[in-house]
Amino acid sequence: MGGKKPTGPVRKFGAGAQVVETDYTRDQSTDYLISDQQRLMRDQDDQLDVLGASILRTKEIAIGIGNEADEHLALLDDIDGKVDKVNPRLKNTIRRVDRIEKKSSTKILWLIICFLFLALIVLAGLAIYL
């Protein structure tokens, strides 16, 4: 269209519209071309209906995924709050375990073993002496 004049036979549809003839349209009547165009438009409408149903289903799935994500986010927030409450308790317990571990070091156990060994020697000496 941009300034080019159509070549070949020209049909007029509507107010002054010009359409270039093709090999397909050249041997067809205007009534046939109109009914063929209407059939094509019905086919396109049917395909658009199928596409629309598919898009609607995709939208429903996306909404479901969004709702599920919101539920999981709420659960994660709840867990996060509980972890924040437990974390100081856990640190306190770890400090207590460290303190107990330091108190019960092996040095004290070796000292007790040595003391008991000396006591055994003293008792053995007393038993022999008496």
mmCIF file of C-alpha atoms in Angstrom:
data_model
loop_
_atom_site.group_PDB
_atom_site.id
_atom_site.type_symbol
_atom_site.label_atom_id
_atom_site.label_comp_id
_atom_site.label_asym_id
_atom_site.label_seq_id
_atom_site.Cartn_x
_atom_site.Cartn_y
_atom_site.Cartn_z
ATOM 1 C CA MET A 1 0.000 0.000 0.000
ATOM 2 C CA GLY A 2 2.472 2.892 0.783
ATOM 3 C CA GLY A 3 2.098 4.516 -2.670
ATOM 4 C CA LYS A 4 2.313 1.293 -4.744
ATOM 5 C CA LYS A 5 -0.454 0.647 -7.183
ATOM 6 C CA PRO A 6 -1.828 -2.889 -7.206
ATOM 7 C CA THR A 7 -1.089 -4.975 -10.263
ATOM 8 C CA GLY A 8 -3.552 -7.360 -11.791
ATOM 9 C CA PRO A 9 -7.340 -7.386 -11.436
ATOM 10 C CA VAL A 10 -8.635 -5.444 -8.443
ATOM 11 C CA ARG A 11 -11.782 -6.140 -6.389
ATOM 12 C CA LYS A 12 -13.461 -3.470 -4.366
ATOM 13 C CA PHE A 13 -14.690 -4.257 -0.818
ATOM 14 C CA GLY A 14 -16.364 -1.534 1.138
ATOM 15 C CA ALA A 15 -15.911 2.159 0.517
ATOM 16 C CA GLY A 16 -13.085 2.478 -1.953
ATOM 17 C CA ALA A 17 -10.942 -0.396 -0.575
ATOM 18 C CA GLN A 18 -8.648 -2.045 -3.089
ATOM 19 C CA VAL A 19 -7.275 -5.560 -2.666
ATOM 20 C CA VAL A 20 -4.706 -7.190 -4.921
ATOM 21 C CA GLU A 21 -5.763 -10.482 -6.472
ATOM 22 C CA THR A 22 -3.702 -13.599 -5.659
ATOM 23 C CA ASP A 23 -3.638 -16.971 -7.359
ATOM 24 C CA TYR A 24 -5.980 -18.284 -4.641
ATOM 25 C CA THR A 25 -8.536 -15.464 -4.920
ATOM 26 C CA ARG A 26 -8.435 -14.971 -8.677
ATOM 27 C CA ASP A 27 -10.730 -17.909 -9.511
ATOM 28 C CA GLN A 28 -13.097 -17.480 -6.516
ATOM 29 C CA SER A 29 -16.346 -15.595 -6.293
ATOM 30 C CA THR A 30 -16.745 -12.725 -3.873
ATOM 31 C CA ASP A 31 -19.394 -14.650 -1.918
ATOM 32 C CA TYR A 32 -17.028 -17.621 -1.560
ATOM 33 C CA LEU A 33 -14.177 -15.379 -0.417
ATOM 34 C CA ILE A 34 -16.433 -13.720 2.173
ATOM 35 C CA SER A 35 -17.652 -17.081 3.518
ATOM 36 C CA ASP A 36 -14.050 -18.394 3.532
ATOM 37 C CA GLN A 37 -12.942 -15.304 5.446
ATOM 38 C CA GLN A 38 -15.794 -15.786 7.934
ATOM 39 C CA ARG A 39 -14.787 -19.437 8.388
ATOM 40 C CA LEU A 40 -11.184 -18.391 9.021
ATOM 41 C CA MET A 41 -12.367 -15.832 11.553
ATOM 42 C CA ARG A 42 -14.512 -18.488 13.322
ATOM 43 C CA ASP A 43 -11.474 -20.807 13.423
ATOM 44 C CA GLN A 44 -9.393 -17.994 14.862
ATOM 45 C CA ASP A 45 -12.118 -17.256 17.424
ATOM 46 C CA ASP A 46 -12.150 -20.942 18.435
ATOM 47 C CA GLN A 47 -8.372 -20.933 18.772
ATOM 48 C CA LEU A 48 -8.535 -17.732 20.801
ATOM 49 C CA ASP A 49 -11.134 -19.359 23.089
ATOM 50 C CA VAL A 50 -8.772 -22.305 23.645
ATOM 51 C CA LEU A 51 -5.887 -19.909 24.252
ATOM 52 C CA GLY A 52 -8.023 -17.857 26.642
ATOM 53 C CA ALA A 53 -8.956 -20.990 28.614
ATOM 54 C CA SER A 54 -5.291 -21.953 28.779
ATOM 55 C CA ILE A 55 -4.334 -18.482 29.990
ATOM 56 C CA LEU A 56 -7.096 -18.586 32.606
ATOM 57 C CA ARG A 57 -5.840 -21.968 33.847
ATOM 58 C CA THR A 58 -2.285 -20.618 33.972
ATOM 59 C CA LYS A 59 -3.541 -17.646 35.979
ATOM 60 C CA GLU A 60 -5.300 -19.988 38.438
ATOM 61 C CA ILE A 61 -2.121 -22.035 38.827
ATOM 62 C CA ALA A 62 -0.072 -18.867 39.392
ATOM 63 C CA ILE A 63 -2.543 -17.684 42.046
ATOM 64 C CA GLY A 64 -2.329 -21.112 43.726
ATOM 65 C CA ILE A 65 1.468 -20.959 43.698
ATOM 66 C CA GLY A 66 1.311 -17.448 45.161
ATOM 67 C CA ASN A 67 -1.024 -18.600 47.956
ATOM 68 C CA GLU A 68 1.222 -21.574 48.703
ATOM 69 C CA ALA A 69 4.273 -19.301 48.801
ATOM 70 C CA ASP A 70 2.455 -16.974 51.239
ATOM 71 C CA GLU A 71 1.650 -19.931 53.516
ATOM 72 C CA HIS A 72 5.258 -21.112 53.434
ATOM 73 C CA LEU A 73 6.479 -17.595 54.162
ATOM 74 C CA ALA A 74 4.228 -17.453 57.240
ATOM 75 C CA LEU A 75 5.598 -20.825 58.407
ATOM 76 C CA LEU A 76 9.177 -19.683 57.857
ATOM 77 C CA ASP A 77 8.505 -16.471 59.799
ATOM 78 C CA ASP A 78 7.111 -18.554 62.682
ATOM 79 C CA ILE A 79 10.156 -20.841 62.643
ATOM 80 C CA ASP A 80 12.474 -17.825 62.486
ATOM 81 C CA GLY A 81 10.810 -16.341 65.566
ATOM 82 C CA LYS A 82 11.175 -19.606 67.469
ATOM 83 C CA VAL A 83 14.822 -19.945 66.441
ATOM 84 C CA ASP A 84 15.461 -16.398 67.678
ATOM 85 C CA LYS A 85 13.979 -17.381 71.068
ATOM 86 C CA VAL A 86 15.955 -20.639 71.310
ATOM 87 C CA ASN A 87 19.286 -19.206 70.150
ATOM 88 C CA PRO A 88 20.143 -17.389 73.438
ATOM 89 C CA ARG A 89 19.160 -20.486 75.435
ATOM 90 C CA LEU A 90 21.410 -22.623 73.258
ATOM 91 C CA LYS A 91 24.333 -20.234 73.705
ATOM 92 C CA ASN A 92 23.780 -20.276 77.489
ATOM 93 C CA THR A 93 23.728 -24.085 77.509
ATOM 94 C CA ILE A 94 26.932 -24.221 75.455
ATOM 95 C CA ARG A 95 28.605 -21.870 77.968
ATOM 96 C CA ARG A 96 27.505 -24.153 80.831
ATOM 97 C CA VAL A 97 28.872 -27.232 79.071
ATOM 98 C CA ASP A 98 32.177 -25.441 78.475
ATOM 99 C CA ARG A 99 32.315 -24.451 82.137
ATOM 100 C CA ILE A 100 31.629 -28.028 83.281
ATOM 101 C CA GLU A 101 34.205 -29.333 80.838
ATOM 102 C CA LYS A 102 36.834 -26.966 82.238
ATOM 103 C CA LYS A 103 35.942 -27.951 85.798
ATOM 104 C CA SER A 104 36.265 -31.622 85.032
ATOM 105 C CA SER A 105 39.566 -31.388 83.241
ATOM 106 C CA THR A 106 41.902 -34.367 83.267
ATOM 107 C CA LYS A 107 44.373 -32.528 85.516
ATOM 108 C CA ILE A 108 42.007 -32.909 88.441
ATOM 109 C CA LEU A 109 41.475 -36.582 87.622
ATOM 110 C CA TRP A 110 45.237 -37.211 87.524
ATOM 111 C CA LEU A 111 45.595 -35.390 90.838
ATOM 112 C CA ILE A 112 42.906 -37.616 92.378
ATOM 113 C CA ILE A 113 44.580 -40.749 90.935
ATOM 114 C CA CYS A 114 47.925 -39.678 92.416
ATOM 115 C CA PHE A 115 46.331 -38.962 95.792
ATOM 116 C CA LEU A 116 44.591 -42.345 95.813
ATOM 117 C CA PHE A 117 47.808 -44.067 94.756
ATOM 118 C CA LEU A 118 49.684 -42.413 97.638
ATOM 119 C CA ALA A 119 46.872 -43.417 100.004
ATOM 120 C CA LEU A 120 47.166 -46.990 98.743
ATOM 121 C CA ILE A 121 50.919 -46.982 99.370
ATOM 122 C CA VAL A 122 50.403 -45.570 102.874
ATOM 123 C CA LEU A 123 47.729 -48.179 103.644
ATOM 124 C CA ALA A 124 49.911 -50.968 102.244
ATOM 125 C CA GLY A 125 52.819 -49.700 104.362
ATOM 126 C CA LEU A 126 50.616 -49.596 107.444
ATOM 127 C CA ALA A 127 49.349 -53.104 106.735
ATOM 128 C CA ILE A 128 52.892 -54.405 106.469
ATOM 129 C CA TYR A 129 54.032 -52.453 109.512
ATOM 130 C CA LEU A 130 51.150 -53.593 111.672
#
